[in-house]
PDB file of C-alpha atoms in Angstrom:
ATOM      1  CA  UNK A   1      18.102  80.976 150.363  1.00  0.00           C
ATOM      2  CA  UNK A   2      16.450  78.361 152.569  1.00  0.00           C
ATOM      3  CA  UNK A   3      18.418  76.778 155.333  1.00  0.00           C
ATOM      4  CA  UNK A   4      19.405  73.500 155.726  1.00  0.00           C
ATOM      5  CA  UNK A   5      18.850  71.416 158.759  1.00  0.00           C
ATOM      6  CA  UNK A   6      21.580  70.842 160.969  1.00  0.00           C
ATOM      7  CA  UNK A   7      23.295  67.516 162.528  1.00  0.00           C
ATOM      8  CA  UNK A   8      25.995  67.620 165.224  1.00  0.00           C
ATOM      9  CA  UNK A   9      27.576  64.762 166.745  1.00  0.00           C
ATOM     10  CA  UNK A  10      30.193  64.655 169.817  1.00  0.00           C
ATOM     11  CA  UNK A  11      31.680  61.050 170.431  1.00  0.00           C
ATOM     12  CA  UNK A  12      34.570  59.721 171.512  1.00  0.00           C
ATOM     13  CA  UNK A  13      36.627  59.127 167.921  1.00  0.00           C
ATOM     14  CA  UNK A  14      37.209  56.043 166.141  1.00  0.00           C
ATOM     15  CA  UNK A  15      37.654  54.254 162.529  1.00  0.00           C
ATOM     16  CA  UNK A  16      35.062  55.082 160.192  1.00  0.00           C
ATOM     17  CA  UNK A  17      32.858  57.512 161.630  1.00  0.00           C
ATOM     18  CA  UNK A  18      32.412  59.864 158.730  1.00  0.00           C
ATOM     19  CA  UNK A  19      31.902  57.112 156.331  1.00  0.00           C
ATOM     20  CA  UNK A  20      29.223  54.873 158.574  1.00  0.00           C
ATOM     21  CA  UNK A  21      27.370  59.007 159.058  1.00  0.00           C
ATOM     22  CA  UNK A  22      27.713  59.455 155.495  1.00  0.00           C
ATOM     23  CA  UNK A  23      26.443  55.841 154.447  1.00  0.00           C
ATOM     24  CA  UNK A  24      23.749  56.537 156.670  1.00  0.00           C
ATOM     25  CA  UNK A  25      22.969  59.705 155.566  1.00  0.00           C
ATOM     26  CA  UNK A  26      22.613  58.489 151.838  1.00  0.00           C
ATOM     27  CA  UNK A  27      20.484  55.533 152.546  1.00  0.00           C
ATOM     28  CA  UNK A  28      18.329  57.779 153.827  1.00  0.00           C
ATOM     29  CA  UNK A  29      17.990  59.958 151.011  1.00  0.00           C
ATOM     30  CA  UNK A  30      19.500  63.365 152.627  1.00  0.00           C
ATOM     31  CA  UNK A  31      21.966  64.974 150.451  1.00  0.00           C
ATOM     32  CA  UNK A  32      24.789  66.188 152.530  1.00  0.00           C
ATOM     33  CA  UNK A  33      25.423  70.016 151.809  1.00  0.00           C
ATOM     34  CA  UNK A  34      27.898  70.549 154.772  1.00  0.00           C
ATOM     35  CA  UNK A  35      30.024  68.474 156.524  1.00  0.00           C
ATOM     36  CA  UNK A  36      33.279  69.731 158.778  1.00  0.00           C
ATOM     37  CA  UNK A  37      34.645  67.691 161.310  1.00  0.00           C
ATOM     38  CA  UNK A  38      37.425  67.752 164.272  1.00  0.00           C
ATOM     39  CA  UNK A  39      39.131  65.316 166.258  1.00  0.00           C
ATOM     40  CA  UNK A  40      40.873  66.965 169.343  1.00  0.00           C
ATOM     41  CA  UNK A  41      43.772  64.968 170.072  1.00  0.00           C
ATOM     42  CA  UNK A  42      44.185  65.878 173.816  1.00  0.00           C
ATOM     43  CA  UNK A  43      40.486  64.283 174.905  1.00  0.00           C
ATOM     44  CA  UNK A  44      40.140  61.779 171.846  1.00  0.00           C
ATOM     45  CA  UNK A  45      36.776  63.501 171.165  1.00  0.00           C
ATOM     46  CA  UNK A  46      35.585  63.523 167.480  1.00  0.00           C
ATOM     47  CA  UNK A  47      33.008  66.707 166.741  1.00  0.00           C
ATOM     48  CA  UNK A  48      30.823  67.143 162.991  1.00  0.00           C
ATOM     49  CA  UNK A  49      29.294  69.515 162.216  1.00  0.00           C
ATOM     50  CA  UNK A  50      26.809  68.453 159.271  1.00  0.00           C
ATOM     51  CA  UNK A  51      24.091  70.157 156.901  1.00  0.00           C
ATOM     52  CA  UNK A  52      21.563  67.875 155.144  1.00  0.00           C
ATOM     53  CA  UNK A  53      18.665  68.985 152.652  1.00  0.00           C
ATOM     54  CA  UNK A  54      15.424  67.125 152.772  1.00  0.00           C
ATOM     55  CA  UNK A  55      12.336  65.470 154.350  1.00  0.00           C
ATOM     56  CA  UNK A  56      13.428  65.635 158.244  1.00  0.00           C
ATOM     57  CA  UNK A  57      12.597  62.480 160.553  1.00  0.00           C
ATOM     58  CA  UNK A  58      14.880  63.635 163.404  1.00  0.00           C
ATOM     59  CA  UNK A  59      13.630  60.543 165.625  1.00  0.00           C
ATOM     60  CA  UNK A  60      14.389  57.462 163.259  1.00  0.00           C
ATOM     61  CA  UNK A  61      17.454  59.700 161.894  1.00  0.00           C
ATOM     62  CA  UNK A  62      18.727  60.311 165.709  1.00  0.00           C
ATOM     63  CA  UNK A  63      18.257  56.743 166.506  1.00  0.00           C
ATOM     64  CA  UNK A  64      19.718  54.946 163.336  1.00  0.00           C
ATOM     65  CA  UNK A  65      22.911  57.669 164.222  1.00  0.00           C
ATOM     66  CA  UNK A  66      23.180  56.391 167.642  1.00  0.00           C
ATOM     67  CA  UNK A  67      23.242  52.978 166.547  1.00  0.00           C
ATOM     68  CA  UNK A  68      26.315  53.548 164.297  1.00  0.00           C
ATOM     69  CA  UNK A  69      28.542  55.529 166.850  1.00  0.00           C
ATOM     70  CA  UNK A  70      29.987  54.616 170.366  1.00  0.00           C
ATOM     71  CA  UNK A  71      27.564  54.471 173.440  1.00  0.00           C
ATOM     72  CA  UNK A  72      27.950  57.827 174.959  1.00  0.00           C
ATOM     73  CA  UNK A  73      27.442  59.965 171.604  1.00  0.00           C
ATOM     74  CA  UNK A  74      25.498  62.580 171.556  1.00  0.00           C
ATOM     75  CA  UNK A  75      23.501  63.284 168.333  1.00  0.00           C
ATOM     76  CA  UNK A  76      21.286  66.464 168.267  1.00  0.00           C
ATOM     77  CA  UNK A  77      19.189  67.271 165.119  1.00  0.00           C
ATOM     78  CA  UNK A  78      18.379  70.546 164.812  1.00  0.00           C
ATOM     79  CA  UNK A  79      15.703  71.497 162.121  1.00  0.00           C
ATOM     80  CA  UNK A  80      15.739  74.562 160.550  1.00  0.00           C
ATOM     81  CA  UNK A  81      13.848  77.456 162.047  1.00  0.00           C
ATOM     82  CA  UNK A  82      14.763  80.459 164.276  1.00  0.00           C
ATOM     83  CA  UNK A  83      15.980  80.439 167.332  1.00  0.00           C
ATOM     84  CA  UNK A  84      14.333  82.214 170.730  1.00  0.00           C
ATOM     85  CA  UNK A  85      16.558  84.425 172.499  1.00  0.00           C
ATOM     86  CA  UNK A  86      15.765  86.454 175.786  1.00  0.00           C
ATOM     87  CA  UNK A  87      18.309  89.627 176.122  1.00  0.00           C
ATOM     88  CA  UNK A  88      19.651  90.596 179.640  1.00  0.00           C
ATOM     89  CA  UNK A  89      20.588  94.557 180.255  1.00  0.00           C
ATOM     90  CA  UNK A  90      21.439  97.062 182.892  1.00  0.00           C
ATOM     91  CA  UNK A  91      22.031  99.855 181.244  1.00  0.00           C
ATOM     92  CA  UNK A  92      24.505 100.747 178.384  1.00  0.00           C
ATOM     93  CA  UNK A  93      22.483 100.791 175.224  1.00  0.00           C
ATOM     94  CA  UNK A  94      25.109 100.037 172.652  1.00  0.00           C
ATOM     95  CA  UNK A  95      24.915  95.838 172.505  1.00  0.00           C
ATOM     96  CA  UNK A  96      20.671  96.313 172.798  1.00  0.00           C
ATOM     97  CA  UNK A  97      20.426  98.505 170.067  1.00  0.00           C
ATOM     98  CA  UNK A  98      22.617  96.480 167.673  1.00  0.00           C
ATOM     99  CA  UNK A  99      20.799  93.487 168.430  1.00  0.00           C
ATOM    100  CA  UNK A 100      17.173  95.397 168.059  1.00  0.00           C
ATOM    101  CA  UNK A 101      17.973  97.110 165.067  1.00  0.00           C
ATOM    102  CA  UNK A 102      19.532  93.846 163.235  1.00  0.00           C
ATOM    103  CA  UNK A 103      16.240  91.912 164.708  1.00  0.00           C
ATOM    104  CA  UNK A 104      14.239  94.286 163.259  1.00  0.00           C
ATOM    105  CA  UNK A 105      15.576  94.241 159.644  1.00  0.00           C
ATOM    106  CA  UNK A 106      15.758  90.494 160.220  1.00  0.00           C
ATOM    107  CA  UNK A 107      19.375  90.380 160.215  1.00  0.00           C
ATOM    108  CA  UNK A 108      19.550  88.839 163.640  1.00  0.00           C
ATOM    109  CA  UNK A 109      17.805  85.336 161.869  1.00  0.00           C
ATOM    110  CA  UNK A 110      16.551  84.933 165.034  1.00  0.00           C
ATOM    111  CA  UNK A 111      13.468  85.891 167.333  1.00  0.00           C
ATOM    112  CA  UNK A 112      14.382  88.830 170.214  1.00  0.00           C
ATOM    113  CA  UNK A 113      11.058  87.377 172.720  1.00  0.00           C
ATOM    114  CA  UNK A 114      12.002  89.899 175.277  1.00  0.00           C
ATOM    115  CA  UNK A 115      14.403  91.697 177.087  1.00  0.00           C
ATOM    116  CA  UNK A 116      14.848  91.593 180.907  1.00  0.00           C
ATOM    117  CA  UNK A 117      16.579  95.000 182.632  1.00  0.00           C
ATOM    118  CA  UNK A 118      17.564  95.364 186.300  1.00  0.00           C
ATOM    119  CA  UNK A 119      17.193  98.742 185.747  1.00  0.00           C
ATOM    120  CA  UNK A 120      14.560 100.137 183.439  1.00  0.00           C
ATOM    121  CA  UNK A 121      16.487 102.460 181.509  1.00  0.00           C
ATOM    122  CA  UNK A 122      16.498 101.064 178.328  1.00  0.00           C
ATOM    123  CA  UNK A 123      12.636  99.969 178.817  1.00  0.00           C
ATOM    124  CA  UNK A 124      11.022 102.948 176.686  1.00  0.00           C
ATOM    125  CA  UNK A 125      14.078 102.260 173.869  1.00  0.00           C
ATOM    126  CA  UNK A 126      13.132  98.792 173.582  1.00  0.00           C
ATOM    127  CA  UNK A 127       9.315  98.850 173.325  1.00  0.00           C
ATOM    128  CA  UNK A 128       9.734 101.552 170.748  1.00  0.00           C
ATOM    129  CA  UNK A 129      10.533  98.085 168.304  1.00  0.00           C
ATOM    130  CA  UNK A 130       7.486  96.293 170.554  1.00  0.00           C
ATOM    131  CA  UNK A 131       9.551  94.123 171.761  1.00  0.00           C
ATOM    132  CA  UNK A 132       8.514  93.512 175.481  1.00  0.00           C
ATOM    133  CA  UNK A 133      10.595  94.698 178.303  1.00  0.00           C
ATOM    134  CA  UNK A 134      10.296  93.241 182.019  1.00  0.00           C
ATOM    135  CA  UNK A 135      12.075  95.483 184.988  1.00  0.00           C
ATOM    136  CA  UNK A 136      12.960  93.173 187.309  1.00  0.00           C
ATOM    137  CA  UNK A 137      15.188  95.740 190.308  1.00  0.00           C
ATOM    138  CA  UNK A 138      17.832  93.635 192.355  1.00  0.00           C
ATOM    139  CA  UNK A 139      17.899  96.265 195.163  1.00  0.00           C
ATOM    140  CA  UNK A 140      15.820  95.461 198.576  1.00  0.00           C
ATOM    141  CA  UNK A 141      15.912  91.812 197.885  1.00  0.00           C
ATOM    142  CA  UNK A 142      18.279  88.832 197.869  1.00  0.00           C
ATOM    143  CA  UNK A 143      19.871  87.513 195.169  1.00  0.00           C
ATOM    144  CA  UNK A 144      18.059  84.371 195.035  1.00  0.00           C
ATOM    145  CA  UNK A 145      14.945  86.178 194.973  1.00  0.00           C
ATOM    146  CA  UNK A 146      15.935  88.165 191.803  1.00  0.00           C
ATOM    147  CA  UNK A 147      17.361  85.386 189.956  1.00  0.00           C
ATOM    148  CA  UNK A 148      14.015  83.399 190.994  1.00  0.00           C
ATOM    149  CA  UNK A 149      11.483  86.663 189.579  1.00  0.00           C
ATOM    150  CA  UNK A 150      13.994  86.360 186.314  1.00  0.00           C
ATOM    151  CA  UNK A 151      13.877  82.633 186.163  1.00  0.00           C
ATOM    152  CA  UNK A 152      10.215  82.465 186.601  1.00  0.00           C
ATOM    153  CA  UNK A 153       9.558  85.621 183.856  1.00  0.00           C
ATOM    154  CA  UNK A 154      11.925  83.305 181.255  1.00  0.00           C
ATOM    155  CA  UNK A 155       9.662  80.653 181.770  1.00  0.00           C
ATOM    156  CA  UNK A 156       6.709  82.067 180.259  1.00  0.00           C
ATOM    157  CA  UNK A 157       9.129  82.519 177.191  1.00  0.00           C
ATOM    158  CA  UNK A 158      11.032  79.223 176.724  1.00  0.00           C
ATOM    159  CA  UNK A 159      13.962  80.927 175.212  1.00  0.00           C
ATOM    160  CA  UNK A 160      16.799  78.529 173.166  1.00  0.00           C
ATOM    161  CA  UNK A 161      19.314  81.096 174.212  1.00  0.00           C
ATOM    162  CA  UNK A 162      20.041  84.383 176.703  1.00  0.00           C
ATOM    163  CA  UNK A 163      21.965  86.697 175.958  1.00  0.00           C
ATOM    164  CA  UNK A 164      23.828  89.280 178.432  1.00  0.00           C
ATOM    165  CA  UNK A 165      24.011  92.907 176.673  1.00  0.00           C
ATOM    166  CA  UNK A 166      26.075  94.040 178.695  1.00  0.00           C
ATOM    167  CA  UNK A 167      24.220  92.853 182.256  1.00  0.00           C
ATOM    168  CA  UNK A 168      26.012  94.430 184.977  1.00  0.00           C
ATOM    169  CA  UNK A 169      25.321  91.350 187.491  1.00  0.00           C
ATOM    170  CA  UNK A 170      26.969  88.525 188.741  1.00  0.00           C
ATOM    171  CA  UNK A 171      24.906  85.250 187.928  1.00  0.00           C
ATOM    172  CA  UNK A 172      24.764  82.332 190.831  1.00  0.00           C
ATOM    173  CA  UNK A 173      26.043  78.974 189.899  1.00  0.00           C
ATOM    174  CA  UNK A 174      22.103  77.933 190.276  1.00  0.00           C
ATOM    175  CA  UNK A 175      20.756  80.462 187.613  1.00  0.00           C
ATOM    176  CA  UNK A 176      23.683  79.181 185.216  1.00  0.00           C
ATOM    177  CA  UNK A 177      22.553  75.290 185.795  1.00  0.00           C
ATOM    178  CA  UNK A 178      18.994  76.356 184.466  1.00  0.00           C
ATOM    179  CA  UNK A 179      21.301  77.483 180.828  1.00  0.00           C
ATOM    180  CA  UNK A 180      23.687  75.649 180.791  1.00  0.00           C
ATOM    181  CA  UNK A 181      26.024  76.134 177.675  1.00  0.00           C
ATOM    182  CA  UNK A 182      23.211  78.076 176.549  1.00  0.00           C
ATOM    183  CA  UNK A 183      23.931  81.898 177.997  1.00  0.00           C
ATOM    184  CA  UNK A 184      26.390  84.616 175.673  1.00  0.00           C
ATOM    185  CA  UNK A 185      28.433  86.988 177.487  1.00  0.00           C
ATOM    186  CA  UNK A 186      29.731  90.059 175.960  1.00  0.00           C
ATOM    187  CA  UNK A 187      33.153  91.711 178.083  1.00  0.00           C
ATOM    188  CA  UNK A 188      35.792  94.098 176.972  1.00  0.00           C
ATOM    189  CA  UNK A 189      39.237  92.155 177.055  1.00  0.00           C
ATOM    190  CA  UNK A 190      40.862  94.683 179.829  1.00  0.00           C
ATOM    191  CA  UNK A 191      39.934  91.356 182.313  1.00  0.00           C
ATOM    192  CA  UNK A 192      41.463  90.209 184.519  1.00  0.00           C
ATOM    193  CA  UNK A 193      44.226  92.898 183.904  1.00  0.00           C
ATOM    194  CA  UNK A 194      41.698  95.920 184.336  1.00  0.00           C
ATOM    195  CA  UNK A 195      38.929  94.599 186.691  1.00  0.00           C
ATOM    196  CA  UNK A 196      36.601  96.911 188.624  1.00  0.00           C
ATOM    197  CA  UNK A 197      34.934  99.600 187.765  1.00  0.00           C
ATOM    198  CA  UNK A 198      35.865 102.004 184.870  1.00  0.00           C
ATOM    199  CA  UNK A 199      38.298  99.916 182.961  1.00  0.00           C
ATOM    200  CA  UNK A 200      37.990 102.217 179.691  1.00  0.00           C
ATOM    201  CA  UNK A 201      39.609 104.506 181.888  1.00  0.00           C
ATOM    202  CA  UNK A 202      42.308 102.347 183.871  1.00  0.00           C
ATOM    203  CA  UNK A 203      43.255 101.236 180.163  1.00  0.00           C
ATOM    204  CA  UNK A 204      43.266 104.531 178.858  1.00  0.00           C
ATOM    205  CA  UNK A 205      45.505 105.859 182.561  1.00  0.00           C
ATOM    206  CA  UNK A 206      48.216 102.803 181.533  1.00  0.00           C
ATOM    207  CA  UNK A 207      48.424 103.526 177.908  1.00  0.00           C
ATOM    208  CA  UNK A 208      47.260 100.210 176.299  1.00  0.00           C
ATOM    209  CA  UNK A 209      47.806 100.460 172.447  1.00  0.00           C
ATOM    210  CA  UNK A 210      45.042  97.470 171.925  1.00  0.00           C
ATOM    211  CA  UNK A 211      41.332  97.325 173.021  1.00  0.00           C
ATOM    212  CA  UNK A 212      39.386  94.178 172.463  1.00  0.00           C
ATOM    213  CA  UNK A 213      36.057  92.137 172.983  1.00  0.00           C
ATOM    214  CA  UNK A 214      35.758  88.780 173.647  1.00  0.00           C
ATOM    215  CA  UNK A 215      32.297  86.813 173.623  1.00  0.00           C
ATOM    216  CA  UNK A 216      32.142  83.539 175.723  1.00  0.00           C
ATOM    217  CA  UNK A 217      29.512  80.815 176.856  1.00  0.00           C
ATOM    218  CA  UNK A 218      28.674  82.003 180.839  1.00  0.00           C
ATOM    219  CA  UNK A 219      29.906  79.201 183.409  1.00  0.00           C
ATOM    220  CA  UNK A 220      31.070  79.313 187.240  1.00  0.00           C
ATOM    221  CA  UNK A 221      33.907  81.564 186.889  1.00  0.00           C
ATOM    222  CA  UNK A 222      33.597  85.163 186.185  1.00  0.00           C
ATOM    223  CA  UNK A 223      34.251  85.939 182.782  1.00  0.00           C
ATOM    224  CA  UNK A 224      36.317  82.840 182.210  1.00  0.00           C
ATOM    225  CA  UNK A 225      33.928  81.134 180.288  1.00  0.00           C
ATOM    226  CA  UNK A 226      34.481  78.713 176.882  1.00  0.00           C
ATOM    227  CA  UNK A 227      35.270  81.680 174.528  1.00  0.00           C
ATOM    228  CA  UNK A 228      33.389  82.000 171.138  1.00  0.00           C
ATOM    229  CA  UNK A 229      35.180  84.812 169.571  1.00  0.00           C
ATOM    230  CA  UNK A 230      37.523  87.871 170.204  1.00  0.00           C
ATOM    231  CA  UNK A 231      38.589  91.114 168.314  1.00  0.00           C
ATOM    232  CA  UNK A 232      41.287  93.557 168.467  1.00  0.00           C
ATOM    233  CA  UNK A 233      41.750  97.384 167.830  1.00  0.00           C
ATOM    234  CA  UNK A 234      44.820  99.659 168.071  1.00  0.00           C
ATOM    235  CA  UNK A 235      44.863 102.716 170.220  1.00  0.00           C
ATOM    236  CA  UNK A 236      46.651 105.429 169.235  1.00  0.00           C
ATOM    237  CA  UNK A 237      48.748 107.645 171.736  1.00  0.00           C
ATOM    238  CA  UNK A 238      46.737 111.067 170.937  1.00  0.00           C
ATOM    239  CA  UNK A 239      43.063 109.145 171.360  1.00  0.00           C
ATOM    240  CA  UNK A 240      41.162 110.475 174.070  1.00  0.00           C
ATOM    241  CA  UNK A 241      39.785 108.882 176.969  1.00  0.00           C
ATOM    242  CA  UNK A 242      35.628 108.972 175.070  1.00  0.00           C
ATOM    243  CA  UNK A 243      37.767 108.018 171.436  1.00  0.00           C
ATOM    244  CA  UNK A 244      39.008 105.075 173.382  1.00  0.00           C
ATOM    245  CA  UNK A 245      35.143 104.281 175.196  1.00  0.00           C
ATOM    246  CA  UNK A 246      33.149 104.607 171.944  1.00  0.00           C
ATOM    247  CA  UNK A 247      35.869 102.498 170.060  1.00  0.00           C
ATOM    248  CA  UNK A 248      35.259  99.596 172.595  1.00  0.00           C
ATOM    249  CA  UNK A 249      31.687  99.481 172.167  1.00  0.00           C
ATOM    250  CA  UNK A 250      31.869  99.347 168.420  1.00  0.00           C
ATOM    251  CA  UNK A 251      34.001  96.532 169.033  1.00  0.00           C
ATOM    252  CA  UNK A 252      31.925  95.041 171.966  1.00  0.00           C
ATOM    253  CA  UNK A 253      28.883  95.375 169.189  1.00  0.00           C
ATOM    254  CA  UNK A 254      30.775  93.920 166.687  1.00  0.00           C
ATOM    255  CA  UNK A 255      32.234  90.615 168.905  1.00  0.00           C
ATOM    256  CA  UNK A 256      28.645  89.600 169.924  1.00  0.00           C
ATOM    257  CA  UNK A 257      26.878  90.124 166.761  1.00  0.00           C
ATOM    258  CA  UNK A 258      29.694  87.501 165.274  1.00  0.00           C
ATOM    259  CA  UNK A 259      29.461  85.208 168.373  1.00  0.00           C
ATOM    260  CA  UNK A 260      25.946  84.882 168.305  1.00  0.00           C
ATOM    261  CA  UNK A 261      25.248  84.600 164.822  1.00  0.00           C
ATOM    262  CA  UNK A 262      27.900  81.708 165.432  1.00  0.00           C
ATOM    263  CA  UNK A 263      25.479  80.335 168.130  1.00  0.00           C
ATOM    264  CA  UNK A 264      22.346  80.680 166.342  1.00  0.00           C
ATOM    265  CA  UNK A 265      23.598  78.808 163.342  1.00  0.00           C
ATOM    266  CA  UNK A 266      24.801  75.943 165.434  1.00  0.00           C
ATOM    267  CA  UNK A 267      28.260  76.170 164.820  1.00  0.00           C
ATOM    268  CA  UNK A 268      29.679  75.815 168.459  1.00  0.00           C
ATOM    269  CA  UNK A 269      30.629  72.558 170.667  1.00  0.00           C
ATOM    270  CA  UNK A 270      32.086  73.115 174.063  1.00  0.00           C
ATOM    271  CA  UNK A 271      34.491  70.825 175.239  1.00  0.00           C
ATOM    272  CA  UNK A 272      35.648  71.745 179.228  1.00  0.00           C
ATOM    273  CA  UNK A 273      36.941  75.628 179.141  1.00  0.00           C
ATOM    274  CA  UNK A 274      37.231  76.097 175.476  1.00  0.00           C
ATOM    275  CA  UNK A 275      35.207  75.629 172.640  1.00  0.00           C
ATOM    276  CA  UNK A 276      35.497  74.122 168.780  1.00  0.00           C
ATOM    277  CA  UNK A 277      33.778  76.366 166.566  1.00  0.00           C
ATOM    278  CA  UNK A 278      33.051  75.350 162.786  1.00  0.00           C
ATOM    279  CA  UNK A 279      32.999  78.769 160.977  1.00  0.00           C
TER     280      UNK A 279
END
């Protein structure tokens, strides 16, 4: 089934808005397949989320928009095509080889360019679906020289999106300004209460009866960014320390196949710390 192009508009909310997009919209000639909207009552914002079939002129479309709705809205069109995504890895292979194998049966709806390791573990696993892989080491160097080799490798790709698979580094404020809003992060839920090293087994020491992913856009703060999605799993008191590791990356798996699939269709807006997500 072929997509349909995709509108979404963040402005501050007033009277009328859905009826002046719509009016637009049908003076135009687009037939509106999609539309969800939001008004979040704490910042007065108003978020849509629309999809149109037809012949796309984003420009005089985006301008006539802007016209309609309050001075500091922002209107992206968004054609339909596939998105470019880089991944980011150290070296667990579970969130990579989801994200390969649904790529390669085309599940992803997306294009995998590359993937970038620190280490190059998983380099022979991912060019066995020739899918480039660049080893870029951290050690020996400063961190502004890594994140500069990475920066300058993603540049040759011009990736929509990046996506940490489980990327065992800290990212600088600088590196994050180059994607903004526009790096997924993939973490178990243990944080902050398990931080540190091992948390499967700090988890599994304190007798948590819940394990749990949560997916979220990368900002400033360690893992504190706008979250996209989370899941849950019970633990039962006779699973074992590996029951309780290979449980968590099904789950981590599962959370960042949904969150990006989420991402890749569009479907997220990120207002401060938290984000408004039109399923």
């Amino acid at each position: 089934m072929e997509k349909n192009h995709v509108i979404r508009i963040k402005c501050p909310d007033q009277k009328g808005l859905i009826a002046g997009i719509a009016g637009i919209l049908f003076k135009r000639g687009y037939n509106i397949m999609v539309m969800k909207e939001y008004v979040e009552t704490e910042t007065g914002q108003f978020f849509a989320r629309l999809e149109i079939a037809g012949d796309l002129e984003s420009q005089e479309l985006e301008s006539e928009l802007k016209y309609l709705l309050p001075p500091s809205a922002i209107v992206e069109i968004i054609p339909r095509k596939k998105k470019r995504i880089v991944l980011l890895v150290t070296k667990e292979y579970h969130c990579l080889g989801d994200l390969l194998v649904r790529h390669y049966f085309d599940e992803l709806h997306a294009e995998i360019l590359a993937v970038i390791g620190n280490h190059n573990t998983l380099q022979s696993f991912t060019e066995k679906f020739e899918i480039p892989f660049h080893f870029i080491s951290h050690e020996g160097i400063s961190k502004t020289a890594f994140e500069q080799t990475i920066l300058q490798t993603l540049e040759t790709y011009q990736p929509d999106y990046l996506v940490l698979a489980k990327f065992m580094r800290i990212l600088t404020p600088e590196f994050v300004q180059c994607y903004k809003d526009r790096i997924i992060n993939i973490h178990h839920s243990f944080l902050p209460a398990f931080i540190g090293a091992n948390p499967y087994k700090k988890a599994f020491e304190r007798g948590v009866k819940l394990i749990g992913a949560t997916a979220h856009i990368v900002n400033n703060d360690l893992d504190e960014g706008p979250i996209i999605t989370q899941q849950i799993i019970p633990v039962k008191h006779d699973d074992g320390l590996t029951d309780m590791i290979e449980a968590g990356h099904e789950i981590e798996k599962s959370v960042l196949a949904d969150a990006l699939k989420l991402v890749l269709e569009d479907r997220i807006f990120v207002s401060g710390n938290k984000t408004i997500v039109f399923s």
